[in-house]
Amino acid sequence: MGKVLVDSSAMEMWRTKMQSVNSNCVDDIEKIENVIRSLNDSFQGDYESAFAESFTNYCNIIKESHNNMKDFSGFLDKIYEIMNNQ
């Protein structure tokens, strides 16, 4: 799959939703997955699937290795990196 071009308004909405889950840490994978599902209308086709798969995989890595991500902005930056390198 080629590089994903991210729509800036969709990304801003995603960032806002992510921050509403928890501004300090990410330790509830179910909440995160619910956010992913809530974004379905904002993304189309392969991009949506690739985003959800990458994000879920990364959440699992966090769950296994940290259980608590205090640097939330760093977390977002990592997700952006994953999304843009599909």
Tab-separated table of N, CA and C in Angstrom:
chain	number	residue	atom	x	y	z
A	1	MET	N	0.844	-1.195	0.000
A	1	MET	CA	0.000	0.000	0.000
A	1	MET	C	0.878	1.243	0.000
A	2	GLY	N	0.496	2.219	-0.801
A	2	GLY	CA	1.276	3.441	-0.898
A	2	GLY	C	1.097	4.343	0.300
A	3	LYS	N	1.829	5.422	0.279
A	3	LYS	CA	1.764	6.385	1.377
A	3	LYS	C	0.354	6.965	1.487
A	4	VAL	N	-0.115	7.068	2.704
A	4	VAL	CA	-1.456	7.591	2.958
A	4	VAL	C	-1.409	9.112	3.043
A	5	LEU	N	-2.301	9.749	2.343
A	5	LEU	CA	-2.440	11.200	2.456
A	5	LEU	C	-3.545	11.480	3.461
A	6	VAL	N	-3.203	12.172	4.506
A	6	VAL	CA	-4.135	12.399	5.607
A	6	VAL	C	-4.861	13.719	5.416
A	7	ASP	N	-6.177	13.669	5.463
A	7	ASP	CA	-6.985	14.878	5.377
A	7	ASP	C	-6.858	15.648	6.688
A	8	SER	N	-6.475	16.913	6.590
A	8	SER	CA	-6.164	17.668	7.811
A	8	SER	C	-7.377	17.837	8.723
A	9	SER	N	-8.551	18.042	8.167
A	9	SER	CA	-9.727	18.217	9.023
A	9	SER	C	-10.086	16.907	9.724
A	10	ALA	N	-9.935	15.801	9.024
A	10	ALA	CA	-10.193	14.501	9.650
A	10	ALA	C	-9.182	14.237	10.754
A	11	MET	N	-7.934	14.611	10.509
A	11	MET	CA	-6.914	14.394	11.526
A	11	MET	C	-7.157	15.264	12.749
A	12	GLU	N	-7.596	16.482	12.538
A	12	GLU	CA	-7.887	17.359	13.675
A	12	GLU	C	-9.037	16.793	14.504
A	13	MET	N	-10.055	16.283	13.827
A	13	MET	CA	-11.170	15.668	14.536
A	13	MET	C	-10.674	14.456	15.319
A	14	TRP	N	-9.800	13.656	14.687
A	14	TRP	CA	-9.260	12.479	15.352
A	14	TRP	C	-8.467	12.878	16.590
A	15	ARG	N	-7.633	13.905	16.471
A	15	ARG	CA	-6.846	14.370	17.616
A	15	ARG	C	-7.769	14.797	18.763
A	16	THR	N	-8.816	15.550	18.436
A	16	THR	CA	-9.754	16.012	19.457
A	16	THR	C	-10.418	14.833	20.153
A	17	LYS	N	-10.848	13.857	19.373
A	17	LYS	CA	-11.484	12.689	19.961
A	17	LYS	C	-10.507	11.912	20.839
A	18	MET	N	-9.269	11.779	20.368
A	18	MET	CA	-8.272	11.061	21.154
A	18	MET	C	-8.026	11.765	22.482
A	19	GLN	N	-7.924	13.083	22.442
A	19	GLN	CA	-7.676	13.826	23.672
A	19	GLN	C	-8.858	13.725	24.622
A	20	SER	N	-10.063	13.554	24.065
A	20	SER	CA	-11.240	13.429	24.926
A	20	SER	C	-11.261	12.084	25.648
A	21	VAL	N	-10.565	11.094	25.097
A	21	VAL	CA	-10.508	9.796	25.767
A	21	VAL	C	-9.710	9.917	27.055
A	22	ASN	N	-8.534	10.505	26.932
A	22	ASN	CA	-7.702	10.705	28.118
A	22	ASN	C	-6.517	11.569	27.724
A	23	SER	N	-6.412	12.729	28.323
A	23	SER	CA	-5.365	13.666	27.921
A	23	SER	C	-4.006	13.312	28.515
A	24	ASN	N	-3.960	12.418	29.474
A	24	ASN	CA	-2.701	12.122	30.159
A	24	ASN	C	-2.116	10.753	29.846
A	25	CYS	N	-2.962	9.773	29.628
A	25	CYS	CA	-2.437	8.437	29.375
A	25	CYS	C	-3.432	7.632	28.562
A	26	VAL	N	-2.916	6.584	27.969
A	26	VAL	CA	-3.764	5.674	27.214
A	26	VAL	C	-3.589	4.297	27.829
A	27	ASP	N	-4.573	3.887	28.610
A	27	ASP	CA	-4.477	2.573	29.235
A	27	ASP	C	-5.762	1.778	29.100
A	28	ASP	N	-6.712	2.289	28.308
A	28	ASP	CA	-7.978	1.593	28.143
A	28	ASP	C	-8.160	1.307	26.662
A	29	ILE	N	-7.728	0.120	26.234
A	29	ILE	CA	-7.740	-0.212	24.816
A	29	ILE	C	-9.163	-0.243	24.271
A	30	GLU	N	-10.122	-0.669	25.081
A	30	GLU	CA	-11.503	-0.722	24.611
A	30	GLU	C	-12.010	0.667	24.247
A	31	LYS	N	-11.700	1.666	25.071
A	31	LYS	CA	-12.107	3.034	24.751
A	31	LYS	C	-11.493	3.487	23.436
A	32	ILE	N	-10.202	3.159	23.254
A	32	ILE	CA	-9.526	3.558	22.026
A	32	ILE	C	-10.179	2.904	20.821
A	33	GLU	N	-10.497	1.623	20.937
A	33	GLU	CA	-11.133	0.929	19.827
A	33	GLU	C	-12.509	1.512	19.531
A	34	ASN	N	-13.221	1.965	20.565
A	34	ASN	CA	-14.501	2.629	20.340
A	34	ASN	C	-14.324	3.933	19.580
A	35	VAL	N	-13.235	4.654	19.877
A	35	VAL	CA	-12.944	5.872	19.123
A	35	VAL	C	-12.715	5.533	17.657
A	36	ILE	N	-11.940	4.469	17.405
A	36	ILE	CA	-11.701	4.049	16.027
A	36	ILE	C	-13.021	3.783	15.318
A	37	ARG	N	-13.908	3.047	15.967
A	37	ARG	CA	-15.195	2.747	15.344
A	37	ARG	C	-15.996	4.019	15.087
A	38	SER	N	-15.899	4.982	15.987
A	38	SER	CA	-16.663	6.217	15.826
A	38	SER	C	-16.159	7.069	14.675
A	39	LEU	N	-14.934	6.779	14.212
A	39	LEU	CA	-14.361	7.551	13.112
A	39	LEU	C	-14.677	6.962	11.744
A	40	ASN	N	-15.398	5.858	11.686
A	40	ASN	CA	-15.612	5.181	10.413
A	40	ASN	C	-16.182	6.088	9.337
A	41	ASP	N	-17.056	6.996	9.704
A	41	ASP	CA	-17.679	7.865	8.710
A	41	ASP	C	-16.725	8.910	8.167
A	42	SER	N	-15.588	9.096	8.817
A	42	SER	CA	-14.663	10.145	8.410
A	42	SER	C	-13.615	9.664	7.420
A	43	PHE	N	-13.441	8.362	7.304
A	43	PHE	CA	-12.412	7.808	6.434
A	43	PHE	C	-13.054	6.855	5.446
A	44	GLN	N	-12.426	6.695	4.299
A	44	GLN	CA	-13.014	5.859	3.260
A	44	GLN	C	-12.049	4.773	2.825
A	45	GLY	N	-12.622	3.631	2.464
A	45	GLY	CA	-11.877	2.593	1.780
A	45	GLY	C	-10.682	2.052	2.534
A	46	ASP	N	-9.612	1.840	1.790
A	46	ASP	CA	-8.433	1.183	2.340
A	46	ASP	C	-7.793	1.987	3.453
A	47	TYR	N	-7.871	3.308	3.346
A	47	TYR	CA	-7.246	4.133	4.385
A	47	TYR	C	-7.850	3.823	5.748
A	48	GLU	N	-9.159	3.700	5.787
A	48	GLU	CA	-9.828	3.411	7.059
A	48	GLU	C	-9.327	2.099	7.651
A	49	SER	N	-9.261	1.072	6.819
A	49	SER	CA	-8.824	-0.235	7.291
A	49	SER	C	-7.377	-0.202	7.751
A	50	ALA	N	-6.537	0.446	6.970
A	50	ALA	CA	-5.117	0.519	7.310
A	50	ALA	C	-4.915	1.278	8.611
A	51	PHE	N	-5.656	2.372	8.767
A	51	PHE	CA	-5.550	3.168	9.986
A	51	PHE	C	-5.971	2.352	11.200
A	52	ALA	N	-7.118	1.720	11.115
A	52	ALA	CA	-7.631	0.965	12.255
A	52	ALA	C	-6.697	-0.181	12.620
A	53	GLU	N	-6.168	-0.860	11.597
A	53	GLU	CA	-5.281	-1.988	11.863
A	53	GLU	C	-3.991	-1.523	12.529
A	54	SER	N	-3.380	-0.487	11.984
A	54	SER	CA	-2.131	0.020	12.552
A	54	SER	C	-2.340	0.530	13.968
A	55	PHE	N	-3.443	1.253	14.163
A	55	PHE	CA	-3.695	1.841	15.465
A	55	PHE	C	-3.952	0.766	16.507
A	56	THR	N	-4.730	-0.237	16.142
A	56	THR	CA	-4.996	-1.331	17.067
A	56	THR	C	-3.710	-2.064	17.425
A	57	ASN	N	-2.874	-2.301	16.417
A	57	ASN	CA	-1.596	-2.969	16.674
A	57	ASN	C	-0.740	-2.151	17.634
A	58	TYR	N	-0.693	-0.850	17.416
A	58	TYR	CA	0.124	-0.013	18.284
A	58	TYR	C	-0.442	0.027	19.702
A	59	CYS	N	-1.757	0.087	19.829
A	59	CYS	CA	-2.374	0.053	21.155
A	59	CYS	C	-2.004	-1.231	21.887
A	60	ASN	N	-1.965	-2.336	21.158
A	60	ASN	CA	-1.598	-3.604	21.785
A	60	ASN	C	-0.166	-3.578	22.277
A	61	ILE	N	0.725	-2.950	21.503
A	61	ILE	CA	2.116	-2.817	21.929
A	61	ILE	C	2.188	-2.020	23.229
A	62	ILE	N	1.433	-0.925	23.282
A	62	ILE	CA	1.411	-0.099	24.486
A	62	ILE	C	0.890	-0.910	25.668
A	63	LYS	N	-0.194	-1.634	25.441
A	63	LYS	CA	-0.797	-2.417	26.517
A	63	LYS	C	0.195	-3.429	27.070
A	64	GLU	N	0.957	-4.059	26.176
A	64	GLU	CA	1.898	-5.088	26.601
A	64	GLU	C	3.110	-4.500	27.312
A	65	SER	N	3.586	-3.354	26.848
A	65	SER	CA	4.875	-2.865	27.332
A	65	SER	C	4.776	-1.771	28.393
A	66	HIS	N	3.661	-1.051	28.420
A	66	HIS	CA	3.574	0.090	29.323
A	66	HIS	C	2.359	0.030	30.247
A	67	ASN	N	1.199	-0.260	29.696
A	67	ASN	CA	-0.092	-0.158	30.384
A	67	ASN	C	-0.427	1.284	30.752
A	68	ASN	N	0.449	2.187	30.432
A	68	ASN	CA	0.224	3.582	30.811
A	68	ASN	C	1.137	4.463	29.971
A	69	MET	N	0.549	5.356	29.174
A	69	MET	CA	1.345	6.231	28.321
A	69	MET	C	1.156	7.659	28.814
A	70	LYS	N	2.154	8.168	29.531
A	70	LYS	CA	2.026	9.497	30.122
A	70	LYS	C	2.249	10.612	29.110
A	71	ASP	N	3.116	10.358	28.120
A	71	ASP	CA	3.408	11.380	27.124
A	71	ASP	C	2.417	11.256	25.982
A	72	PHE	N	1.221	11.854	26.187
A	72	PHE	CA	0.148	11.655	25.217
A	72	PHE	C	0.461	12.294	23.876
A	73	SER	N	1.110	13.457	23.876
A	73	SER	CA	1.450	14.088	22.599
A	73	SER	C	2.444	13.224	21.831
A	74	GLY	N	3.353	12.582	22.552
A	74	GLY	CA	4.277	11.662	21.910
A	74	GLY	C	3.553	10.467	21.316
A	75	PHE	N	2.512	10.022	22.017
A	75	PHE	CA	1.682	8.937	21.509
A	75	PHE	C	1.019	9.346	20.200
A	76	LEU	N	0.434	10.540	20.174
A	76	LEU	CA	-0.203	11.022	18.949
A	76	LEU	C	0.798	11.120	17.815
A	77	ASP	N	1.986	11.647	18.107
A	77	ASP	CA	3.010	11.767	17.073
A	77	ASP	C	3.357	10.402	16.492
A	78	LYS	N	3.445	9.387	17.344
A	78	LYS	CA	3.764	8.040	16.869
A	78	LYS	C	2.651	7.508	15.976
A	79	ILE	N	1.406	7.761	16.361
A	79	ILE	CA	0.286	7.319	15.534
A	79	ILE	C	0.322	8.009	14.174
A	80	TYR	N	0.582	9.318	14.163
A	80	TYR	CA	0.686	10.026	12.884
A	80	TYR	C	1.760	9.392	12.015
A	81	GLU	N	2.881	9.036	12.641
A	81	GLU	CA	3.984	8.413	11.901
A	81	GLU	C	3.537	7.091	11.289
A	82	ILE	N	2.858	6.276	12.082
A	82	ILE	CA	2.358	4.994	11.584
A	82	ILE	C	1.392	5.222	10.425
A	83	MET	N	0.464	6.154	10.610
A	83	MET	CA	-0.546	6.393	9.586
A	83	MET	C	0.070	6.873	8.285
A	84	ASN	N	1.097	7.686	8.374
A	84	ASN	CA	1.688	8.275	7.177
A	84	ASN	C	2.725	7.381	6.515
A	85	ASN	N	2.996	6.231	7.105
A	85	ASN	CA	3.982	5.319	6.527
A	85	ASN	C	3.366	3.991	6.121
A	86	GLN	N	2.088	4.008	5.856
A	86	GLN	CA	1.415	2.791	5.394
A	86	GLN	C	1.945	2.402	4.028
